[in-house]
Amino acid sequence: ADAARARGVARAPFVSCRVTQVYDTGACIYFYFGFIKRGLADPVRVFTEVEAAARDEILAHGGSLSHHHGIGKHRKQWMA
């Protein structure tokens, strides 16, 4: 919510998740988020930046970059 608010999103974003697979070493959790774009000059840019901030937090706390869908063009910036 802080990343969205910092970029001009007026109301709290919608955030949800679901667990799709459970393993001995952990689980695969899919996160979803959205926000009202009203008043944003470039909502796609805002979405991309908020998603990047969320992914940085997930990685900082031991989460993984991807599960079985691969990295692809949307996640390549996190590959070093």
Coordinates of N, CA and C in Angstrom, one line a residue, residues 25-76:
T25 N 9.5 -28.3 1.4 CA 10.3 -27.1 1.6 C 9.6 -25.8 1.6
G26 N 8.3 -25.8 1.4 CA 7.6 -24.5 1.4 C 6.3 -24.6 0.5
A27 N 5.8 -23.5 0.1 CA 4.6 -23.5 -0.6 C 4.7 -22.5 -1.8
C28 N 3.9 -22.6 -2.8 CA 3.8 -21.7 -3.9 C 2.6 -20.8 -3.6
I29 N 2.9 -19.5 -3.4 CA 1.8 -18.6 -3.1 C 1.7 -17.5 -4.3
Y30 N 0.6 -17.4 -4.9 CA 0.4 -16.4 -5.9 C -0.3 -15.2 -5.3
F31 N 0.3 -14.0 -5.5 CA -0.2 -12.8 -5.0 C -0.9 -12.0 -6.2
Y32 N -2.0 -11.3 -5.9 CA -2.7 -10.5 -6.9 C -2.9 -9.1 -6.3
F33 N -2.8 -8.1 -7.1 CA -3.1 -6.8 -6.6 C -3.7 -5.9 -7.7
G34 N -4.4 -4.9 -7.4 CA -5.0 -4.0 -8.3 C -5.3 -2.7 -7.6
F35 N -5.6 -1.7 -8.4 CA -5.9 -0.4 -7.8 C -6.8 0.4 -8.7
I36 N -7.4 1.4 -8.2 CA -8.3 2.3 -9.1 C -7.3 3.3 -9.8
K37 N -7.4 3.3 -11.1 CA -6.4 4.1 -11.8 C -6.9 5.6 -12.0
R38 N -8.0 5.9 -11.5 CA -8.6 7.3 -11.7 C -7.6 8.3 -11.2
G39 N -7.3 9.3 -12.0 CA -6.4 10.4 -11.6 C -4.9 10.1 -11.9
L40 N -4.6 8.9 -12.3 CA -3.2 8.6 -12.6 C -2.9 8.9 -14.1
A41 N -1.8 9.6 -14.4 CA -1.5 10.0 -15.7 C -1.0 8.7 -16.5
D42 N -0.2 7.8 -15.8 CA 0.3 6.7 -16.4 C 0.1 5.4 -15.5
P43 N -1.1 4.9 -15.5 CA -1.4 3.8 -14.6 C -0.5 2.5 -14.9
V44 N -0.1 2.3 -16.1 CA 0.7 1.1 -16.4 C 2.1 1.3 -15.7
R45 N 2.7 2.5 -15.8 CA 3.9 2.7 -15.1 C 3.8 2.5 -13.6
V46 N 2.7 3.0 -13.0 CA 2.5 2.9 -11.6 C 2.4 1.4 -11.2
F47 N 1.6 0.7 -12.0 CA 1.4 -0.8 -11.7 C 2.8 -1.5 -11.8
T48 N 3.6 -1.2 -12.8 CA 4.9 -1.8 -13.0 C 5.8 -1.5 -11.8
E49 N 5.8 -0.2 -11.3 CA 6.7 0.1 -10.2 C 6.2 -0.5 -8.9
V50 N 4.9 -0.5 -8.7 CA 4.3 -1.1 -7.5 C 4.6 -2.6 -7.5
E51 N 4.5 -3.3 -8.6 CA 4.8 -4.7 -8.7 C 6.3 -5.0 -8.4
A52 N 7.1 -4.1 -8.9 CA 8.6 -4.3 -8.7 C 8.9 -4.1 -7.2
A53 N 8.2 -3.2 -6.5 CA 8.4 -3.0 -5.1 C 8.0 -4.2 -4.3
A54 N 6.8 -4.7 -4.7 CA 6.3 -5.9 -4.0 C 7.3 -7.1 -4.2
R55 N 7.8 -7.3 -5.5 CA 8.7 -8.4 -5.8 C 10.0 -8.2 -5.0
D56 N 10.5 -7.0 -4.9 CA 11.7 -6.8 -4.1 C 11.5 -7.2 -2.6
E57 N 10.3 -6.9 -2.1 CA 10.0 -7.3 -0.7 C 10.0 -8.8 -0.5
I58 N 9.3 -9.5 -1.5 CA 9.2 -10.9 -1.5 C 10.6 -11.6 -1.5
L59 N 11.5 -11.1 -2.4 CA 12.8 -11.6 -2.5 C 13.7 -11.3 -1.3
A60 N 13.5 -10.1 -0.7 CA 14.2 -9.7 0.5 C 13.9 -10.6 1.7
H61 N 12.7 -11.2 1.7 CA 12.3 -12.1 2.8 C 12.3 -13.5 2.5
G62 N 13.2 -13.9 1.5 CA 13.4 -15.3 1.2 C 12.5 -15.9 0.2
G63 N 11.6 -15.2 -0.4 CA 10.7 -15.7 -1.5 C 11.5 -15.9 -2.8
S64 N 10.8 -16.6 -3.7 CA 11.5 -16.8 -5.0 C 10.9 -15.9 -6.1
L65 N 11.7 -15.8 -7.1 CA 11.3 -14.9 -8.2 C 10.2 -15.5 -9.1
S66 N 10.2 -16.8 -9.2 CA 9.1 -17.4 -10.0 C 8.9 -18.9 -9.5
H67 N 7.9 -19.5 -10.0 CA 7.7 -20.9 -9.7 C 7.9 -21.6 -11.0
H68 N 6.9 -22.2 -11.5 CA 7.0 -23.0 -12.7 C 6.8 -22.3 -14.0
H69 N 6.5 -21.0 -13.9 CA 6.2 -20.2 -15.1 C 7.4 -19.6 -15.8
G70 N 8.6 -19.7 -15.1 CA 9.8 -19.1 -15.7 C 10.0 -17.7 -15.3
I71 N 11.0 -17.1 -15.9 CA 11.4 -15.7 -15.5 C 10.7 -14.7 -16.5
G72 N 11.0 -14.9 -17.8 CA 10.4 -14.0 -18.8 C 10.8 -12.6 -18.8
K73 N 10.3 -11.8 -19.7 CA 10.7 -10.4 -19.8 C 10.3 -9.5 -18.6
H74 N 9.2 -9.9 -17.9 CA 8.8 -9.1 -16.8 C 9.6 -9.3 -15.5
R75 N 10.4 -10.3 -15.5 CA 11.2 -10.6 -14.3 C 12.7 -10.5 -14.5
K76 N 13.1 -10.3 -15.7 CA 14.6 -10.4 -16.1 C 15.4 -9.4 -15.3

